[in-house]
PDB file of C-alpha atoms and ligand atoms in Angstrom:
ATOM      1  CA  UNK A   1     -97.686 -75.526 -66.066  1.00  0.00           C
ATOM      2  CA  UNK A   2     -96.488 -72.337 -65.115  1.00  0.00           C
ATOM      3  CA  UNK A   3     -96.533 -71.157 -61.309  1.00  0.00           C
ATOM      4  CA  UNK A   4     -97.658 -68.158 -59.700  1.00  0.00           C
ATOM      5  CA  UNK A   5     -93.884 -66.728 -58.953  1.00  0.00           C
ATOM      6  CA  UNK A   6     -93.280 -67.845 -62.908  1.00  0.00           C
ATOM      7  CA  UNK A   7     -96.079 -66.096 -64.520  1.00  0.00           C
ATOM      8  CA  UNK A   8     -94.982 -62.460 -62.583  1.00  0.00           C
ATOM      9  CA  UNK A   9     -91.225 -63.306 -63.712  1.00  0.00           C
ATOM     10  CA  UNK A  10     -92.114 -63.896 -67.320  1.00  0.00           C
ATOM     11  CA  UNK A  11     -94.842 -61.181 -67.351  1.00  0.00           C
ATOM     12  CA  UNK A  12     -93.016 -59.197 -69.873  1.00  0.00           C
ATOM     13  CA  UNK A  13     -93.228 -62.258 -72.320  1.00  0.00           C
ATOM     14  CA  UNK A  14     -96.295 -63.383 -71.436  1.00  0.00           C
ATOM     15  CA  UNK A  15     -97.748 -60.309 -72.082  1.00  0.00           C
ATOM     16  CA  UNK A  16     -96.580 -60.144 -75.607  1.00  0.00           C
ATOM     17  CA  UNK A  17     -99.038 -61.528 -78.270  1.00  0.00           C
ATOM     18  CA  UNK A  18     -96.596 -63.612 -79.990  1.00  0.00           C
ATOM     19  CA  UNK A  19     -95.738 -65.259 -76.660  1.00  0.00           C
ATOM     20  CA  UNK A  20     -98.506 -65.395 -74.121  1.00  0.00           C
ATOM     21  CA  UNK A  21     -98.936 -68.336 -71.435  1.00  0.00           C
ATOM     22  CA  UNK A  22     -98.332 -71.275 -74.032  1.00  0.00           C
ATOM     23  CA  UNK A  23     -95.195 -69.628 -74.962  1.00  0.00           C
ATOM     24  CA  UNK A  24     -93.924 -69.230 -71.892  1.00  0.00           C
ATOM     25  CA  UNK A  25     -94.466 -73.008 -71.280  1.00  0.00           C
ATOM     26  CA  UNK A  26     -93.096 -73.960 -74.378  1.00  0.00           C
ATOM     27  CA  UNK A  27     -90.170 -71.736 -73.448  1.00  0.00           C
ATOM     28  CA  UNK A  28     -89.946 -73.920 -70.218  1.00  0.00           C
ATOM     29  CA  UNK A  29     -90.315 -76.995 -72.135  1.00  0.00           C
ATOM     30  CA  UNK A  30     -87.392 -76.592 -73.801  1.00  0.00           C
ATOM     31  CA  UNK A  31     -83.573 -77.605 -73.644  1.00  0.00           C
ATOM     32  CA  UNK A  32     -80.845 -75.407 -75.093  1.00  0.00           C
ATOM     33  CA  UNK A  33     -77.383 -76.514 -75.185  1.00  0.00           C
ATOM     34  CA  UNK A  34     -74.819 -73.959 -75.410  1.00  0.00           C
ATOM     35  CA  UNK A  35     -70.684 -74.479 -76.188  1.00  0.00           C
ATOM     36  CA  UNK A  36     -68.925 -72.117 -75.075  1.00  0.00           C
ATOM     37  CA  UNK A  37     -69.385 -69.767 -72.050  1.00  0.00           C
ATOM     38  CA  UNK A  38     -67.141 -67.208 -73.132  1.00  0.00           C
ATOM     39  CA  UNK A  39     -68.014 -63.531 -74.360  1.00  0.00           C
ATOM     40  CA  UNK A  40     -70.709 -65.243 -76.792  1.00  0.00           C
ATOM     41  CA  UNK A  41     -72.014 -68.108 -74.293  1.00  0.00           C
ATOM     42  CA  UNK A  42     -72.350 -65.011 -71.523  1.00  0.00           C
ATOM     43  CA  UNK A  43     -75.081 -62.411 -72.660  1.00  0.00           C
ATOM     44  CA  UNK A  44     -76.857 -65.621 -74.633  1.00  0.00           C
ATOM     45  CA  UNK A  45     -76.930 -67.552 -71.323  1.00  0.00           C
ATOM     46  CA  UNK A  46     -77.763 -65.158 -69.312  1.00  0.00           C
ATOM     47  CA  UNK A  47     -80.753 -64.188 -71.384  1.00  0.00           C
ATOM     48  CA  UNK A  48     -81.524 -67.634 -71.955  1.00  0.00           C
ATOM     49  CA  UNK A  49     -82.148 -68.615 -68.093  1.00  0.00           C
ATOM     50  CA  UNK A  50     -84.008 -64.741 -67.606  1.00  0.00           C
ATOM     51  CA  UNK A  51     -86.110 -66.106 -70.444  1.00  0.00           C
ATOM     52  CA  UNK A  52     -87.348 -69.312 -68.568  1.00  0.00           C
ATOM     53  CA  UNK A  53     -85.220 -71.785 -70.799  1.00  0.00           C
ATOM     54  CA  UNK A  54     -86.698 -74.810 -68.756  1.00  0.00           C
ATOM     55  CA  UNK A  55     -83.075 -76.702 -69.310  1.00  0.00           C
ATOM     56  CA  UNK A  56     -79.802 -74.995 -70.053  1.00  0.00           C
ATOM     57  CA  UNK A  57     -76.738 -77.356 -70.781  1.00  0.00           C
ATOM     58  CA  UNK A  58     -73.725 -75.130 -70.634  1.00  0.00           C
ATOM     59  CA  UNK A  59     -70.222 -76.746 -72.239  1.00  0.00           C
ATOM     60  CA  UNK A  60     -66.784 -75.095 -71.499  1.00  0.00           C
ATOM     61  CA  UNK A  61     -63.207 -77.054 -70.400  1.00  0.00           C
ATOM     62  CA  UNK A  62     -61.525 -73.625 -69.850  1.00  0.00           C
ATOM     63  CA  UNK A  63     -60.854 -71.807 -66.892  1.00  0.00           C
ATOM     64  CA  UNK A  64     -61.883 -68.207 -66.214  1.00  0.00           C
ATOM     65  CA  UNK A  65     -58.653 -65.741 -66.813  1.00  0.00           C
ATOM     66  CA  UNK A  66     -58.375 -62.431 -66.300  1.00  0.00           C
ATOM     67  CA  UNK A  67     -58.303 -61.385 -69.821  1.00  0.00           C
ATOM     68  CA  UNK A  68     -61.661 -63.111 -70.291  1.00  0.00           C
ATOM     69  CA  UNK A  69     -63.277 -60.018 -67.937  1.00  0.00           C
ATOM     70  CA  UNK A  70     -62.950 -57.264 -70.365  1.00  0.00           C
ATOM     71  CA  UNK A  71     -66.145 -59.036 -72.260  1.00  0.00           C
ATOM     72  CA  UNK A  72     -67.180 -62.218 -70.567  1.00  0.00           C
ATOM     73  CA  UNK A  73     -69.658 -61.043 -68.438  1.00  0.00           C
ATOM     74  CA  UNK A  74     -70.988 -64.058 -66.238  1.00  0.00           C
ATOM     75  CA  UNK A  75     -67.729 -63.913 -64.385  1.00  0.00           C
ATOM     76  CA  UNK A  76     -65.864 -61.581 -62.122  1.00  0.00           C
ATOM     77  CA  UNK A  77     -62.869 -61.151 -60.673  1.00  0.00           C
ATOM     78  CA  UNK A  78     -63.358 -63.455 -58.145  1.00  0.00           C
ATOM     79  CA  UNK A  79     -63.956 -66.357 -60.994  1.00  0.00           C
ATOM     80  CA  UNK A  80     -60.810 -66.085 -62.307  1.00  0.00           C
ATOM     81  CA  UNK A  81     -58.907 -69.508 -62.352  1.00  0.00           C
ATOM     82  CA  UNK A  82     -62.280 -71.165 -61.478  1.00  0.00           C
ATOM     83  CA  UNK A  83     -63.846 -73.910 -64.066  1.00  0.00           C
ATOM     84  CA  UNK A  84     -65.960 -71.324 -66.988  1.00  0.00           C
ATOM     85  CA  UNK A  85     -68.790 -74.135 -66.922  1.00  0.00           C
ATOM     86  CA  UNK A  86     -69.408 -74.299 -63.247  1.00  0.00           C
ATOM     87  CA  UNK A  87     -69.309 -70.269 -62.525  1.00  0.00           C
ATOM     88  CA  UNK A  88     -71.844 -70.019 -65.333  1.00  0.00           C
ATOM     89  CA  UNK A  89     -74.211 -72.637 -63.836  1.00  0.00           C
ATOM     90  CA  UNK A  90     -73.813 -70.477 -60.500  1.00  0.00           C
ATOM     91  CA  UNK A  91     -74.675 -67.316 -61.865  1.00  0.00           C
ATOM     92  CA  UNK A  92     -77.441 -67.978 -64.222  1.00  0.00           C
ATOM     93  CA  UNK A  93     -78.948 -70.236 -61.593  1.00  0.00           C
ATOM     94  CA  UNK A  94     -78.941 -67.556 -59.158  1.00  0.00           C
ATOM     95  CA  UNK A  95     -80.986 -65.316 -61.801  1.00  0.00           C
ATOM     96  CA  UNK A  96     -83.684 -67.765 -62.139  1.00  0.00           C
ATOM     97  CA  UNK A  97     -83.835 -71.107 -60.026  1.00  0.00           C
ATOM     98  CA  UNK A  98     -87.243 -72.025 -61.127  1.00  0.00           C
ATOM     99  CA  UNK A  99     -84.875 -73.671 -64.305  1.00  0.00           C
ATOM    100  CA  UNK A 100     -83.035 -76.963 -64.919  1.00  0.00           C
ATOM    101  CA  UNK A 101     -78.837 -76.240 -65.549  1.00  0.00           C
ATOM    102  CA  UNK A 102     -76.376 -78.805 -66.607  1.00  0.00           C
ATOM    103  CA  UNK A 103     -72.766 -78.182 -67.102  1.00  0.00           C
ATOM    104  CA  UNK A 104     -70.276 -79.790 -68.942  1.00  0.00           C
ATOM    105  CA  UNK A 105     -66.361 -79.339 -67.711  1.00  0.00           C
ATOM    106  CA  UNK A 106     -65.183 -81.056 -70.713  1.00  0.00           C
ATOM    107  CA  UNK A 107     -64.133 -80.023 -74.424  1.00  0.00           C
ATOM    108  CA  UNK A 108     -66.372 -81.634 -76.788  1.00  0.00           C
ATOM    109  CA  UNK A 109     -65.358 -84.036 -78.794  1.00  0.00           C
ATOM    110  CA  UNK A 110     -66.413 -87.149 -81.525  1.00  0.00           C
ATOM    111  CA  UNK A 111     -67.200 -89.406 -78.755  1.00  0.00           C
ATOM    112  CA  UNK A 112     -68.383 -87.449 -75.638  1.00  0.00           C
ATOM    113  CA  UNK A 113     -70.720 -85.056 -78.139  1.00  0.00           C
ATOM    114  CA  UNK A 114     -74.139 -87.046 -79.091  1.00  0.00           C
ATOM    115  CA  UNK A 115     -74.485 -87.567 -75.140  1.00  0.00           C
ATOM    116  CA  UNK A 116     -74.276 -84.079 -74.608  1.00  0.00           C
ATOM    117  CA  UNK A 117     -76.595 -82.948 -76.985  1.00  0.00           C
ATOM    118  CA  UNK A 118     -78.786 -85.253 -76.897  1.00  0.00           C
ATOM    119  CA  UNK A 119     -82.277 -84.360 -76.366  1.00  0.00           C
ATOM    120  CA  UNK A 120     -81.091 -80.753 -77.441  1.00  0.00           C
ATOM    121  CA  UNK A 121     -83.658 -78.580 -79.307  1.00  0.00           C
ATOM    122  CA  UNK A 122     -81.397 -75.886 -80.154  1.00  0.00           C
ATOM    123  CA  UNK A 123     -77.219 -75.852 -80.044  1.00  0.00           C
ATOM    124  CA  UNK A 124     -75.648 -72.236 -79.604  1.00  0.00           C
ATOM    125  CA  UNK A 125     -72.661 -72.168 -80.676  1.00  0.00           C
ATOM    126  CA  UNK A 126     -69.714 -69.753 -79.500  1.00  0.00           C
ATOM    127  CA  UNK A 127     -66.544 -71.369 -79.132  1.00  0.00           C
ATOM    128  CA  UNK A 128     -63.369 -69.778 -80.521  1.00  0.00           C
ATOM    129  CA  UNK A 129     -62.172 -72.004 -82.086  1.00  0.00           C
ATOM    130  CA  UNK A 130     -62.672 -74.190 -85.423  1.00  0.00           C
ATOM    131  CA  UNK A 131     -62.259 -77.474 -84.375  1.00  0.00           C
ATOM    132  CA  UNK A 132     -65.325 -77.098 -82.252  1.00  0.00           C
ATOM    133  CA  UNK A 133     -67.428 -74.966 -84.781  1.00  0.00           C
ATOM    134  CA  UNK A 134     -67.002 -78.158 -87.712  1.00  0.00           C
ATOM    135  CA  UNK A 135     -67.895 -80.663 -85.240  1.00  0.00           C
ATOM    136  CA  UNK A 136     -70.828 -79.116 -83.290  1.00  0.00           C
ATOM    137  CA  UNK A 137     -72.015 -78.299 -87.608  1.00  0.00           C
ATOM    138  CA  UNK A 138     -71.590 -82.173 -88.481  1.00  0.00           C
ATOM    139  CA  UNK A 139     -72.832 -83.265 -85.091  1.00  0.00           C
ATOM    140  CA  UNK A 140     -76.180 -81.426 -85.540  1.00  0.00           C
ATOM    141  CA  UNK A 141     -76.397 -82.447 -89.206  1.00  0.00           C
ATOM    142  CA  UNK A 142     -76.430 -86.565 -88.206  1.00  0.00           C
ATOM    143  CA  UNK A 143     -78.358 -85.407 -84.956  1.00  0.00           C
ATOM    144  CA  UNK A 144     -80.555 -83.188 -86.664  1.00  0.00           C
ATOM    145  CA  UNK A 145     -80.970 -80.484 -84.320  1.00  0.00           C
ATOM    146  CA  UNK A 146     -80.763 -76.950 -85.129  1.00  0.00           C
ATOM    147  CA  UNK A 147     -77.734 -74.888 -84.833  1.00  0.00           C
ATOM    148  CA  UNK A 148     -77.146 -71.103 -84.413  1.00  0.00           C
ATOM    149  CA  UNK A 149     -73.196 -70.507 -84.694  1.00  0.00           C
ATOM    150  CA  UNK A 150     -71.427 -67.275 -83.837  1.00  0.00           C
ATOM    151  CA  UNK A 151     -67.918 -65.540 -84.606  1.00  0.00           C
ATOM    152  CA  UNK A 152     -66.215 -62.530 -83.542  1.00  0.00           C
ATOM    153  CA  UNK A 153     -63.515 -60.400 -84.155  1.00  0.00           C
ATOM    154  CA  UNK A 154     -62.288 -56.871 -83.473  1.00  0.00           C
ATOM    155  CA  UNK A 155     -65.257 -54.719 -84.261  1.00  0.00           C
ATOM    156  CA  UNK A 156     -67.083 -57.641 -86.380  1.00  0.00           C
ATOM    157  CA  UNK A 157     -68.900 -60.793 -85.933  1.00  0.00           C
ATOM    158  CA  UNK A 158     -71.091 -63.123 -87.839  1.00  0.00           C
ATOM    159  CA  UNK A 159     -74.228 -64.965 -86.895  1.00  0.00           C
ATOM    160  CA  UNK A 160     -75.233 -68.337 -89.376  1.00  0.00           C
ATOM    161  CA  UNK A 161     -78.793 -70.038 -88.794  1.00  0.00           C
ATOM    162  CA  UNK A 162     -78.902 -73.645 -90.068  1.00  0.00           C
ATOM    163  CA  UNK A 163     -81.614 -76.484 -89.779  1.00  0.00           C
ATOM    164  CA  UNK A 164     -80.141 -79.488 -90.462  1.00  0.00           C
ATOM    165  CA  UNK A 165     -81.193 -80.886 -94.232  1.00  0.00           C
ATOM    166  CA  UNK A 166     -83.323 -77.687 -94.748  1.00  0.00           C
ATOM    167  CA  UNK A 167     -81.393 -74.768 -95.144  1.00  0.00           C
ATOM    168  CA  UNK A 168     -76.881 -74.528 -96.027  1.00  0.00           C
ATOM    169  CA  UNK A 169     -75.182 -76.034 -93.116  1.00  0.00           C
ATOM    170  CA  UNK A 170     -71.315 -74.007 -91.932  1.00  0.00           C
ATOM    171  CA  UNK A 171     -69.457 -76.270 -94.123  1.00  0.00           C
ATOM    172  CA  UNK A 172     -71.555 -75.265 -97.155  1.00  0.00           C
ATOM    173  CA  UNK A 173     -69.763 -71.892 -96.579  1.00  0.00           C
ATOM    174  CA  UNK A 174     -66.028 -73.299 -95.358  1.00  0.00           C
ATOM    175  CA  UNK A 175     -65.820 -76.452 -96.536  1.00  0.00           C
ATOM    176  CA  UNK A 176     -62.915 -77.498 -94.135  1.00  0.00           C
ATOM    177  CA  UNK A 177     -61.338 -76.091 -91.078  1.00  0.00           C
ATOM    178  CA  UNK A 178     -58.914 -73.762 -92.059  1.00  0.00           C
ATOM    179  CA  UNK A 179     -54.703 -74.425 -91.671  1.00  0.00           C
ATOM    180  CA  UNK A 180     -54.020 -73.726 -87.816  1.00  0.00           C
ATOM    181  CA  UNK A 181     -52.468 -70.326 -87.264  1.00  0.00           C
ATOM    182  CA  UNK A 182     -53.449 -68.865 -90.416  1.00  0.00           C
ATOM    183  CA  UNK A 183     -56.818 -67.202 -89.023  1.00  0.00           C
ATOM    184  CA  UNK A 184     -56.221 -64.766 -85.907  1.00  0.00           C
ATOM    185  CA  UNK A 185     -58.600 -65.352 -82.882  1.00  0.00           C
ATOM    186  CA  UNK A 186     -59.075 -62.596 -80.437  1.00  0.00           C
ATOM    187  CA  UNK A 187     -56.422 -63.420 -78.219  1.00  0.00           C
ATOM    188  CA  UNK A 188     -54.103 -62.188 -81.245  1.00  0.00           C
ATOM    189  CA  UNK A 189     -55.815 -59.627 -82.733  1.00  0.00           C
ATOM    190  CA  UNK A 190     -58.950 -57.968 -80.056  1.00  0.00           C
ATOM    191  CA  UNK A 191     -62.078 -57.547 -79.534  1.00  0.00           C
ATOM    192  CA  UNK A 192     -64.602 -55.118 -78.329  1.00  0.00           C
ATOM    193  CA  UNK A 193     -66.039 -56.615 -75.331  1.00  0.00           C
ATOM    194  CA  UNK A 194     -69.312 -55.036 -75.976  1.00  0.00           C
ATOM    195  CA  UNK A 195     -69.512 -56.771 -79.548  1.00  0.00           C
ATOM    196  CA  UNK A 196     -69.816 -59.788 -78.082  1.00  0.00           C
ATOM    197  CA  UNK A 197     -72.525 -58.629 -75.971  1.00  0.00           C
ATOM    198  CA  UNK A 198     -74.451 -57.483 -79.205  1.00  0.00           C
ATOM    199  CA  UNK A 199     -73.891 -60.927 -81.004  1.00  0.00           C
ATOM    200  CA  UNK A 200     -74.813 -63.205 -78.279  1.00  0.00           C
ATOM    201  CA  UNK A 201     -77.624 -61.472 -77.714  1.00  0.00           C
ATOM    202  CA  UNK A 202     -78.752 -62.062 -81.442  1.00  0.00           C
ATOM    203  CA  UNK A 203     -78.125 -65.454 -80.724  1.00  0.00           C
ATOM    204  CA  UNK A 204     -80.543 -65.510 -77.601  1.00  0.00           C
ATOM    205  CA  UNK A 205     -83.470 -63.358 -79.427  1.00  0.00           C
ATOM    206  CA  UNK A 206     -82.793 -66.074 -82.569  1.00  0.00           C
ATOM    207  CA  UNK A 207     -83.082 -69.129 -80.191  1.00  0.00           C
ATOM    208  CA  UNK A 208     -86.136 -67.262 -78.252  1.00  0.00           C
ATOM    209  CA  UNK A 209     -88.078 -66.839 -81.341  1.00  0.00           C
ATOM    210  CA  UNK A 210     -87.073 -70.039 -82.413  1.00  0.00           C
ATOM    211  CA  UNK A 211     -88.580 -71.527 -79.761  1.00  0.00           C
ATOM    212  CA  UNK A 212     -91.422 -70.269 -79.640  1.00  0.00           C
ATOM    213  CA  UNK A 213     -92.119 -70.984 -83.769  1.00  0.00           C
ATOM    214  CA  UNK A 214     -91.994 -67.202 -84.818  1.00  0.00           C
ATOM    215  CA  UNK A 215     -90.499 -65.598 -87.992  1.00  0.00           C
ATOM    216  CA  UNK A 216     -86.723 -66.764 -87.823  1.00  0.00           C
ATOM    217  CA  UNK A 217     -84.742 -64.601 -89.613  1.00  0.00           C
ATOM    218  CA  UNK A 218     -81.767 -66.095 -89.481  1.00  0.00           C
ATOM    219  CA  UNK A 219     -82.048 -69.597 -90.295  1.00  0.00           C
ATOM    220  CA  UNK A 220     -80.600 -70.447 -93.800  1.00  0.00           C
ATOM    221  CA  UNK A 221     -78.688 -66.555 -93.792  1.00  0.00           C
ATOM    222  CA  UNK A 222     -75.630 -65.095 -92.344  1.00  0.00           C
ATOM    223  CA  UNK A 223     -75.621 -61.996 -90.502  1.00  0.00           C
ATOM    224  CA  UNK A 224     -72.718 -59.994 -90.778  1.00  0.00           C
ATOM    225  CA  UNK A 225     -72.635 -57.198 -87.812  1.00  0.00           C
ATOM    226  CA  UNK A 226     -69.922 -54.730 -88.478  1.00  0.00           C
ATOM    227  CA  UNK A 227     -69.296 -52.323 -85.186  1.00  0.00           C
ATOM    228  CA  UNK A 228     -67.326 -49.599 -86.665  1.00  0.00           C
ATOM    229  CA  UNK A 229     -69.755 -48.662 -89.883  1.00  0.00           C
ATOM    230  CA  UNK A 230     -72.743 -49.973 -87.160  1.00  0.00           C
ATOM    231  CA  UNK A 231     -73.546 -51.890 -91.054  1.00  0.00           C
ATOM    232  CA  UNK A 232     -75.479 -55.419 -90.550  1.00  0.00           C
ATOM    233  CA  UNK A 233     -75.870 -57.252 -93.809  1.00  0.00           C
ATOM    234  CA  UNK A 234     -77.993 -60.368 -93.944  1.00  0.00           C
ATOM    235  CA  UNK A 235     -77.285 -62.770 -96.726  1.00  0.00           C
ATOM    236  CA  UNK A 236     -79.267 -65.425 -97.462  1.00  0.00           C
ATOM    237  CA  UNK A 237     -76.855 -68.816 -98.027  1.00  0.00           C
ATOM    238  CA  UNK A 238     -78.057 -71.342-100.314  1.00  0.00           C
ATOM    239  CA  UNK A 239     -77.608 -75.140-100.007  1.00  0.00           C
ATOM    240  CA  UNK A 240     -73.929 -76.022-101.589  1.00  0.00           C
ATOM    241  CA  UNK A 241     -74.297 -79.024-103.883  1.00  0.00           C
ATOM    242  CA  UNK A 242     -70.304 -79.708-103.593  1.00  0.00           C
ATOM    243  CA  UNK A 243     -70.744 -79.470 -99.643  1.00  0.00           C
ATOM    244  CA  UNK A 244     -68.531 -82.862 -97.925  1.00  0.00           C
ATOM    245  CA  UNK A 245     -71.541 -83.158 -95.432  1.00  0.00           C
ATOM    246  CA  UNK A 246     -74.996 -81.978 -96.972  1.00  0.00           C
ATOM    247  CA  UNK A 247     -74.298 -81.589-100.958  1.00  0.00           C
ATOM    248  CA  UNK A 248     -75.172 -84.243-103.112  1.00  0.00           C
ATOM    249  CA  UNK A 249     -71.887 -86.802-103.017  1.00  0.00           C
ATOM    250  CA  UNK A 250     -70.795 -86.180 -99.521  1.00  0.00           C
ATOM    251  CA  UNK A 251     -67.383 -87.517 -98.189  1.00  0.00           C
ATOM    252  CA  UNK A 252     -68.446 -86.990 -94.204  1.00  0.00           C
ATOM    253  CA  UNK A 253     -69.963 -89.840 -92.856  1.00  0.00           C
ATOM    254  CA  UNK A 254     -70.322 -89.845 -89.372  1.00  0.00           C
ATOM    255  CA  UNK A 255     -69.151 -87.762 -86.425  1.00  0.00           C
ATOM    256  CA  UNK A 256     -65.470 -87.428 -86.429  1.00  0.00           C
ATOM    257  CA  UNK A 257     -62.871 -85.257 -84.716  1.00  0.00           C
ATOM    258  CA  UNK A 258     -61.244 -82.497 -86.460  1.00  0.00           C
ATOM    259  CA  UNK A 259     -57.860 -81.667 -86.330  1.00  0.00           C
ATOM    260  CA  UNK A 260     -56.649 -78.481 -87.846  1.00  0.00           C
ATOM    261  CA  UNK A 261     -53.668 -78.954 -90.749  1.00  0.00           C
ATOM    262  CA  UNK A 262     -50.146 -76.927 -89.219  1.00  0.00           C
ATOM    263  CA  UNK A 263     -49.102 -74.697 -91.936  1.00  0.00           C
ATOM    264  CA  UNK A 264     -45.608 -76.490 -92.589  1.00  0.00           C
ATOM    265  CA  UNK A 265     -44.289 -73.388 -95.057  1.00  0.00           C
ATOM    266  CA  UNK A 266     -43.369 -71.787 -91.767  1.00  0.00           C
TER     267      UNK A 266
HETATM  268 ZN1   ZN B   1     -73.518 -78.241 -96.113  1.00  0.00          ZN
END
């Protein structure tokens, strides 16, 4: 049930036919668990707890730096050395107390990962890094819970939907993690801070409708978002029979940890 304060928050849902009152409360019935609350993790949780995400689980083992300010935007500069996780829960709490936040100081891993998602409807994910992206992908294969990962770099990013069993899952596209140090991550090669911004909020409007069992666009397609030609391209993925998790003779079993190959040729 919604409360008086609640239903003149959300008014700008509510009023919208495809949400109304049981929306709303569906939208408060739900848990969202997002990894990462860097420049993806910040415009998607912010939106997330103005939307009236009734529980927000927030992972990050990282400290704020001051680099991260150019496009992180739940953090100033008074955050910086401070746990990622914990300023997040502040801030977003702060917008909207009427919602349940749980943070995670830890990086996830094999072991710690089917407590923390557990219960999840929807994972977020907007790490930078691959270890995290295969294992949150294989996690919420076995778990089944649905998964909305998110890349950037320089002027581009990416956005993949995936329902567990129903539509391609990230290693359908990638296979395996790629050989450390031979893909760039923005603290080599940049980013627009405000590209970020733009692809976290597609994965907030993506988990929103989501939630609320509208048209999802996204699940079982990549987005491509491409800043300088302002192009977006969305391709839709099909299942990959010779995938090692979902195709028809997987290798993946369970839950492991990955570890990223060196590349020994250097
Ligand atoms: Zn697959």
């Amino acid at each position: 049930m919604l409360t008086t304060p609640e239903l003149t928050r959300y008014s700008r849902n509510i009023l919208l036919s495809e949400v109304g009152r049981k929306g709303q409360e569906k939208l408060k019935d739900s848990i969202v668990t997002v990894v990462g609350a860097g420049g993806l993790g910040s415009p998607a949780l912010y939106y997330l707890a103005a939307a009236g995400i009734g529980e927000i689980r927030i992972i990050d083992s990282d400290k704020v730096d001051l680099t991260n300010l150019q496009r992180q935007i739940l953090y100033s500069t008074s955050s910086v050395n401070k746990p990622k996780s914990q300023e997040a829960a502040d801030v977003i709490a702060s917008l909207n107390s009427n919602i349940k936040i749980v943070s995670h100081n830890e990086r996830l891993n094999a072991s710690n990962i089917e407590r923390i998602f557990e219960g999840s409807h929807l994972i977020l994910e907007g790490s930078d890094n691959f270890e995290t992206k295969f294992l949150v992908n294989d996690a919420c294969y076995f778990l089944n819970i649905p998964l909305i990962i998110a890349g950037i770099l320089r002027f581009e990013g990416q956005v993949l939907g995936i329902k567990p069993k129903q539509t391609f899952c990230y290693r359908c596209v990638f296979h395996s993690p790629p050989d450390a140090d031979s893909v760039p991550n923005c603290a080599e090669a940049g980013v627009i801070g405000s590209v970020a911004g733009l692809v976290g909020s597609i994965q907030a409007t993506e988990s929103i409708k989501y939630l609320l069992g509208l048209e999802q666009g996204l699940f079982g397609s990549i987005l491509s978002v491409d800043a300088k030609t302002m192009e977006f391209r969305k391709i839709s993925i099909p299942k990959n029979k010779t995938c090692p998790l979902c195709g028809d003779n997987p290798s993946i079993a369970k839950i492991e940890d990955i570890v990223l190959k060196s590349c020994d040729w250097e």
